[in-house]
Every structure is written in structure tokens, then in C-alpha cells.
mmCIF file of C-alpha atoms and ligand atoms in Angstrom:
data_model
loop_
_atom_site.group_PDB
_atom_site.id
_atom_site.type_symbol
_atom_site.label_atom_id
_atom_site.label_comp_id
_atom_site.label_asym_id
_atom_site.label_seq_id
_atom_site.Cartn_x
_atom_site.Cartn_y
_atom_site.Cartn_z
ATOM 1 C CA MET R 1 -3.522 6.786 11.398
ATOM 2 C CA PRO R 2 -1.830 6.504 7.892
ATOM 3 C CA ARG R 3 -3.065 9.212 5.288
ATOM 4 C CA ALA R 4 -3.234 9.672 1.470
ATOM 5 C CA ALA R 5 -0.723 12.046 0.247
ATOM 6 C CA VAL R 6 -1.966 14.274 -2.632
ATOM 7 C CA PHE R 7 0.758 15.980 -5.312
ATOM 8 C CA ALA R 8 -0.405 19.364 -6.849
ATOM 9 C CA CYS R 9 2.337 19.367 -9.552
ATOM 10 C CA SER R 10 1.392 22.543 -11.842
ATOM 11 C CA HIS R 11 3.756 25.563 -11.845
ATOM 12 C CA ARG R 12 -0.058 27.458 -12.365
ATOM 13 C CA ARG R 13 -1.647 28.105 -9.126
ATOM 14 C CA GLY R 14 -5.321 27.549 -8.997
ATOM 15 C CA GLY R 15 -5.345 25.546 -12.281
ATOM 16 C CA ASN R 16 -6.703 22.547 -13.540
ATOM 17 C CA SER R 17 -4.231 20.503 -11.742
ATOM 18 C CA ASP R 18 -4.761 21.955 -8.463
ATOM 19 C CA ARG R 19 -8.223 21.594 -8.915
ATOM 20 C CA ALA R 20 -8.157 17.798 -9.805
ATOM 21 C CA ALA R 21 -5.462 17.659 -6.400
ATOM 22 C CA GLU R 22 -8.652 18.793 -4.356
ATOM 23 C CA LEU R 23 -11.118 16.690 -5.852
ATOM 24 C CA LEU R 24 -8.754 13.560 -5.653
ATOM 25 C CA ALA R 25 -8.674 14.481 -1.603
ATOM 26 C CA GLU R 26 -12.134 14.884 -1.452
ATOM 27 C CA GLY R 27 -12.767 11.620 -2.912
ATOM 28 C CA VAL R 28 -10.303 10.493 -0.141
ATOM 29 C CA ARG R 29 -12.313 11.915 2.587
ATOM 30 C CA ARG R 30 -15.399 11.188 1.214
ATOM 31 C CA ALA R 31 -14.018 6.963 1.584
ATOM 32 C CA GLY R 32 -13.422 8.019 5.091
ATOM 33 C CA GLY R 33 -9.651 8.629 4.699
ATOM 34 C CA GLU R 34 -7.686 11.346 5.330
ATOM 35 C CA ALA R 35 -5.477 13.147 2.706
ATOM 36 C CA ASP R 36 -2.925 15.985 2.258
ATOM 37 C CA VAL R 37 -2.296 17.838 -0.530
ATOM 38 C CA TYR R 38 1.078 19.212 -1.114
ATOM 39 C CA TYR R 39 2.113 21.835 -3.846
ATOM 40 C CA VAL R 40 5.142 20.964 -5.470
ATOM 41 C CA ARG R 41 6.213 24.269 -6.586
ATOM 42 C CA ASN R 42 5.867 25.724 -2.946
ATOM 43 C CA HIS R 43 8.904 23.368 -2.063
ATOM 44 C CA GLU R 44 12.631 24.437 -2.622
ATOM 45 C CA VAL R 45 14.460 21.678 -4.245
ATOM 46 C CA ILE R 46 17.815 21.234 -5.547
ATOM 47 C CA PRO R 47 18.458 19.137 -8.270
ATOM 48 C CA CYS R 48 20.429 16.271 -8.165
ATOM 49 C CA LEU R 49 24.156 16.306 -8.260
ATOM 50 C CA ALA R 50 24.816 13.161 -9.886
ATOM 51 C CA CYS R 51 27.655 13.216 -7.217
ATOM 52 C CA GLY R 52 27.362 9.567 -6.434
ATOM 53 C CA TYR R 53 27.316 10.329 -2.614
ATOM 54 C CA CYS R 54 24.642 7.935 -2.237
ATOM 55 C CA ASP R 55 25.929 5.002 -3.583
ATOM 56 C CA VAL R 56 27.505 4.708 0.002
ATOM 57 C CA ALA R 57 25.338 2.240 1.263
ATOM 58 C CA ASP R 58 25.824 2.737 5.281
ATOM 59 C CA ARG R 59 23.784 6.307 5.082
ATOM 60 C CA GLN R 60 19.840 6.098 5.732
ATOM 61 C CA GLY R 61 16.921 8.399 5.202
ATOM 62 C CA ILE R 62 17.782 12.039 5.183
ATOM 63 C CA GLU R 63 21.388 11.163 5.418
ATOM 64 C CA ARG R 64 21.797 9.486 1.671
ATOM 65 C CA CYS R 65 21.542 12.581 -0.382
ATOM 66 C CA VAL R 66 24.401 15.105 0.210
ATOM 67 C CA LEU R 67 21.463 17.849 -0.369
ATOM 68 C CA GLY R 68 19.565 16.003 2.103
ATOM 69 C CA PRO R 69 19.234 18.648 4.508
ATOM 70 C CA LYS R 70 19.696 21.715 2.607
ATOM 71 C CA ASP R 71 16.713 21.993 1.086
ATOM 72 C CA GLN R 72 12.531 20.675 0.924
ATOM 73 C CA ALA R 73 12.954 17.686 -0.837
ATOM 74 C CA TRP R 74 12.304 15.483 2.345
ATOM 75 C CA ASP R 75 9.262 17.263 3.131
ATOM 76 C CA LEU R 76 7.929 15.371 -0.123
ATOM 77 C CA PHE R 77 9.623 12.297 0.436
ATOM 78 C CA THR R 78 8.599 11.817 3.970
ATOM 79 C CA PRO R 79 4.861 11.159 2.703
ATOM 80 C CA CYS R 80 6.105 8.727 0.064
ATOM 81 C CA LEU R 81 7.498 6.533 2.544
ATOM 82 C CA THR R 82 4.494 6.613 5.152
ATOM 83 C CA ALA R 83 1.386 7.241 3.261
ATOM 84 C CA ARG R 84 -0.911 4.556 2.565
ATOM 85 C CA THR R 85 -1.238 5.638 -1.336
ATOM 86 C CA ILE R 86 -0.012 8.880 -3.283
ATOM 87 C CA LEU R 87 -1.775 10.484 -5.501
ATOM 88 C CA PHE R 88 -0.520 12.943 -8.580
ATOM 89 C CA ALA R 89 -2.239 15.674 -10.585
ATOM 90 C CA SER R 90 0.024 16.803 -13.012
ATOM 91 C CA PRO R 91 -0.130 19.073 -16.098
ATOM 92 C CA ILE R 92 1.800 17.534 -19.397
ATOM 93 C CA TYR R 93 4.636 19.984 -20.247
ATOM 94 C CA PHE R 94 6.588 19.241 -23.699
ATOM 95 C CA TYR R 95 4.968 15.732 -23.903
ATOM 96 C CA HIS R 96 6.275 15.202 -19.947
ATOM 97 C CA LEU R 97 6.209 16.212 -16.629
ATOM 98 C CA PRO R 98 6.458 19.932 -15.508
ATOM 99 C CA SER R 99 9.922 20.518 -14.721
ATOM 100 C CA ARG R 100 9.782 21.415 -10.844
ATOM 101 C CA LEU R 101 8.349 17.691 -10.546
ATOM 102 C CA LYS R 102 10.933 16.427 -12.478
ATOM 103 C CA VAL R 103 13.550 18.515 -10.709
ATOM 104 C CA TRP R 104 12.580 15.987 -7.316
ATOM 105 C CA ILE R 105 11.851 13.102 -8.945
ATOM 106 C CA ASP R 106 15.563 13.113 -9.976
ATOM 107 C CA ARG R 107 16.849 13.143 -6.143
ATOM 108 C CA GLY R 108 14.754 10.020 -6.156
ATOM 109 C CA GLN R 109 17.982 8.510 -7.321
ATOM 110 C CA GLN R 110 19.032 8.119 -3.441
ATOM 111 C CA PHE R 111 15.710 5.253 -2.812
ATOM 112 C CA TRP R 112 16.895 4.166 -6.123
ATOM 113 C CA ARG R 113 19.878 3.355 -5.386
ATOM 114 C CA ALA R 114 19.296 1.708 -1.364
ATOM 115 C CA ARG R 115 16.562 -0.457 -3.129
ATOM 116 C CA LEU R 116 19.316 -1.603 -5.545
ATOM 117 C CA ASP R 117 21.272 -2.714 -2.455
ATOM 118 C CA LYS R 118 18.505 -4.592 -0.959
ATOM 119 C CA GLU R 119 18.144 -2.109 2.110
ATOM 120 C CA PRO R 120 15.838 -2.744 4.266
ATOM 121 C CA TRP R 121 14.500 0.544 5.028
ATOM 122 C CA ILE R 122 13.857 1.360 1.567
ATOM 123 C CA ALA R 123 12.938 -2.378 0.402
ATOM 124 C CA ASP R 124 10.783 -3.412 3.004
ATOM 125 C CA LEU R 125 8.139 -0.431 2.704
ATOM 126 C CA PRO R 126 4.871 -2.242 2.270
ATOM 127 C CA ARG R 127 3.343 -2.816 -1.300
ATOM 128 C CA ARG R 128 1.205 -0.016 -2.313
ATOM 129 C CA THR R 129 -0.378 1.480 -5.252
ATOM 130 C CA ALA R 130 0.058 5.075 -6.636
ATOM 131 C CA HIS R 131 -2.339 6.713 -8.846
ATOM 132 C CA ALA R 132 -2.207 9.853 -10.923
ATOM 133 C CA VAL R 133 -4.542 12.365 -13.027
ATOM 134 C CA LEU R 134 -2.404 13.802 -16.138
ATOM 135 C CA VAL R 135 -4.289 17.026 -18.221
ATOM 136 C CA ALA R 136 -3.178 18.089 -21.007
ATOM 137 C CA GLY R 137 -4.398 20.882 -23.675
ATOM 138 C CA GLN R 138 -3.623 19.342 -26.958
ATOM 139 C CA PRO R 139 -7.022 17.566 -28.130
ATOM 140 C CA SER R 140 -4.779 14.886 -29.841
ATOM 141 C CA GLY R 141 -1.426 13.087 -29.742
ATOM 142 C CA GLU R 142 -0.936 9.575 -29.347
ATOM 143 C CA LYS R 143 1.636 9.291 -27.073
ATOM 144 C CA LEU R 144 0.899 12.496 -24.974
ATOM 145 C CA PHE R 145 1.137 11.137 -21.798
ATOM 146 C CA GLU R 146 3.248 8.078 -22.416
ATOM 147 C CA GLY R 147 6.733 9.897 -20.984
ATOM 148 C CA ALA R 148 4.473 11.239 -17.499
ATOM 149 C CA ARG R 149 3.475 7.926 -16.955
ATOM 150 C CA LEU R 150 6.543 5.872 -17.390
ATOM 151 C CA THR R 151 8.464 8.643 -14.884
ATOM 152 C CA LEU R 152 6.103 8.277 -12.533
ATOM 153 C CA LYS R 153 5.467 4.394 -13.020
ATOM 154 C CA TYR R 154 9.714 4.169 -12.565
ATOM 155 C CA PHE R 155 9.346 7.078 -9.658
ATOM 156 C CA VAL R 156 7.066 5.065 -7.571
ATOM 157 C CA GLN R 157 8.599 1.429 -7.532
ATOM 158 C CA ASN R 158 11.476 3.229 -5.525
ATOM 159 C CA PHE R 159 8.911 3.127 -2.588
ATOM 160 C CA ASN R 160 7.352 -0.424 -3.409
ATOM 161 C CA MET R 161 4.246 1.437 -5.283
ATOM 162 C CA ASP R 162 2.804 0.206 -8.300
ATOM 163 C CA LEU R 163 1.097 2.864 -10.417
ATOM 164 C CA ALA R 164 -2.256 2.488 -11.666
ATOM 165 C CA ALA R 165 -3.319 3.397 -15.326
ATOM 166 C CA PRO R 166 -3.738 7.178 -15.145
ATOM 167 C CA LEU R 167 -6.463 8.886 -15.314
ATOM 168 C CA THR R 168 -5.781 11.129 -18.742
ATOM 169 C CA PHE R 169 -7.745 14.362 -19.686
ATOM 170 C CA ARG R 170 -6.882 16.064 -22.921
ATOM 171 C CA GLY R 171 -8.140 20.018 -24.218
ATOM 172 C CA LEU R 172 -7.870 21.172 -20.845
ATOM 173 C CA ASP R 173 -6.027 24.174 -21.592
ATOM 174 C CA THR R 174 -7.214 27.607 -19.562
ATOM 175 C CA ARG R 175 -6.975 27.633 -15.929
ATOM 176 C CA ASP R 176 -10.656 27.030 -15.457
ATOM 177 C CA ASP R 177 -11.200 24.177 -18.245
ATOM 178 C CA LEU R 178 -11.580 21.595 -15.389
ATOM 179 C CA HIS R 179 -15.164 21.992 -13.610
ATOM 180 C CA VAL R 180 -15.855 20.653 -10.458
ATOM 181 C CA GLU R 181 -19.365 19.832 -11.638
ATOM 182 C CA SER R 182 -18.281 18.261 -14.620
ATOM 183 C CA ASP R 183 -18.445 14.242 -15.796
ATOM 184 C CA ALA R 184 -14.251 14.979 -15.709
ATOM 185 C CA GLY R 185 -14.653 16.203 -12.074
ATOM 186 C CA ARG R 186 -16.947 13.620 -11.029
ATOM 187 C CA ARG R 187 -14.302 10.858 -12.151
ATOM 188 C CA ILE R 188 -11.284 12.222 -10.296
ATOM 189 C CA ALA R 189 -13.236 12.449 -7.271
ATOM 190 C CA GLU R 190 -14.354 8.672 -8.010
ATOM 191 C CA LEU R 191 -10.563 7.942 -8.693
ATOM 192 C CA GLY R 192 -9.881 9.137 -4.991
ATOM 193 C CA GLU R 193 -12.420 7.278 -3.021
ATOM 194 C CA ARG R 194 -11.506 4.576 -5.015
ATOM 195 C CA ALA R 195 -7.696 4.440 -4.140
ATOM 196 C CA TRP R 196 -8.461 4.962 -0.498
ATOM 197 C CA ILE R 197 -10.849 1.886 -0.546
ATOM 198 C CA SER R 198 -8.134 -0.296 -2.089
ATOM 199 C CA ALA R 199 -5.341 1.168 -0.228
ATOM 200 C CA LEU R 200 -7.146 -0.242 2.761
ATOM 201 C CA GLU R 201 -7.609 -3.341 1.411
ATOM 202 C CA GLU R 202 -4.150 -3.554 0.218
ATOM 203 C CA ALA R 203 -2.844 -2.580 3.918
HETATM 204 C C1 FMN W 1 5.397 24.707 -20.470
HETATM 205 C C2 FMN W 1 3.966 24.291 -20.831
HETATM 206 C C3 FMN W 1 4.625 23.144 -22.145
HETATM 207 C C4 FMN W 1 3.261 22.813 -22.345
HETATM 208 N N1 FMN W 1 3.162 21.969 -23.179
HETATM 209 C C5 FMN W 1 1.988 20.901 -23.078
HETATM 210 C C6 FMN W 1 2.362 19.613 -24.264
HETATM 211 O O1 FMN W 1 3.196 18.985 -24.433
HETATM 212 N N2 FMN W 1 1.091 19.265 -24.630
HETATM 213 C C7 FMN W 1 0.013 19.453 -24.341
HETATM 214 O O2 FMN W 1 -1.022 18.972 -24.548
HETATM 215 N N3 FMN W 1 -0.219 20.372 -23.596
HETATM 216 C C8 FMN W 1 0.755 21.282 -23.050
HETATM 217 N N4 FMN W 1 0.946 22.394 -22.355
HETATM 218 C C9 FMN W 1 -0.660 22.797 -21.660
HETATM 219 C C10 FMN W 1 -0.726 22.275 -20.385
HETATM 220 O O3 FMN W 1 -0.585 21.187 -20.060
HETATM 221 C C11 FMN W 1 -2.344 22.814 -19.713
HETATM 222 O O4 FMN W 1 -3.091 24.151 -20.071
HETATM 223 C C12 FMN W 1 -2.904 22.381 -18.784
HETATM 224 O O5 FMN W 1 -4.330 22.438 -18.586
HETATM 225 C C13 FMN W 1 -2.305 22.934 -17.661
HETATM 226 O O6 FMN W 1 -2.362 22.853 -16.412
HETATM 227 P P1 FMN W 1 -2.527 23.515 -14.942
HETATM 228 O O7 FMN W 1 -3.937 24.186 -15.088
HETATM 229 O O8 FMN W 1 -2.773 22.715 -14.324
HETATM 230 O O9 FMN W 1 -1.424 24.328 -14.792
HETATM 231 C C14 FMN W 1 2.011 23.014 -21.589
HETATM 232 C C15 FMN W 1 1.774 23.876 -20.945
HETATM 233 C C16 FMN W 1 3.031 25.069 -20.280
HETATM 234 C C17 FMN W 1 2.866 26.080 -19.538
#
């Protein structure tokens, strides 16, 4: 049975993004789906070497990147290929995504290359929608979420996904600022529910 994959992207354990990820998963389950939460910080991912190895078209899957079998990037990529929907819960660091998440995203270059070459193993993935909850400490900043949104948008395109407009929260800074029993908590769980229901409709 296809599942939802939720990526918890903070370097901080037990903080706002972890709680948002758990709420998203709870929402999916409430809507009748199954969800796995992946804590990106728990996966060792080597940065892209920009070596050009993935430019060679006859390599597929984990073979496509020279680093493929050497780290845990594929533990996170596999759900992007197989899940019915993927959801990110991430803090903003310096107006962007946290570095560990970005290191993994850069390893997505192998999929970008395979799509450019219209290779069926990647180009023929089912059309799906991805979602994101972004949390930031500061209360203002017109473009606070824009860098993160654009990077996630182009990352998920690799997997034939569109990124829905992210749900964003400002002024959440200390570890416990996002309360499960709050309007924010309710909206995040509802996003999980809606994401699963629309993923079933898309399938
Ligand atoms: C390295 C670092 C950089 C940050 N940069 C920003 C920033 O540019 N803008 C902002 O509003 N908050 C920034 N914050 C605050 C976090 O977004 C905020 O504390 C958030 O709630 C952390 O989420 P977490 O509890 O999931 O770790 C930064 C925090 C850290 C640790």
C-alpha cells in the first residue's frame, strides 16, 4: 500500500518542525493513510561532488551517483520515488533551508540529469503533489520563506511532483513554541489530512 513520507528537517530534536512533522503524519493517518516520518538529521549524507558521474545515461537508481552506496541519501530518496505524497516540515535558517537538508537536496542532481535525458525510470513517475510546513523565528521579512519554497519546488519536480503553496508560520523560535493544541497545530494536522485525501484523488 503506498504511503505518505514526512521529512522532519530541523537539526534540533523535539522542536517545532519535529512537532509539525508528527502532526502532518497524524493528519494523514486520520484521513485513513499511513505515514512514515524521516528525520533528515539522522541520515549521513555526503555533499554532491559535482563530478559529472551522473551525466552518464546508462546508470539507474542508486547506481546513478558515484556516492550512491556510500551513504544514506537513498534511504531518503526511495520514499520520493514510491510515496503517494511527500511532506516537509522545516525551519528557516538564514532565510533558507537547513544545511543538512540542502546537502541531501543537492544530491538530487542525479534525478535532474535523468529527467533532462527523459529516462523513463524517473520521467515516468506518477504525477503527485508535495507539501511543506515552514517555521521561522522572526515575525517579519517579506521574502522569509521564498528561498526555501523555490528550492523545494524545483527539488520535488525531479520526482514529477508539484509543490503546493507552503503553510508558513512566523514567530516560532524556542523549541516548544508550536503547540499541538493551538490553531497552528490544528492547521498542520488538517494539511496532513487534505494532502492524503487529494493524493488518493490524484492516483
Ligand atoms: C542556524 C539558524 C539560523 C536561523 N535563521 C533564521 C532566519 O533567517 N529567520 C528566522 O526567522 N529564523 C531563523 N532561525 C530560527 C528558527 O527558524 C526557529 O527557531 C525555528 O522555530 C526552529 O525550528 P525547530 O524548532 O524545528 O528547530 C534560525 C535558527 C538557526 C538555528
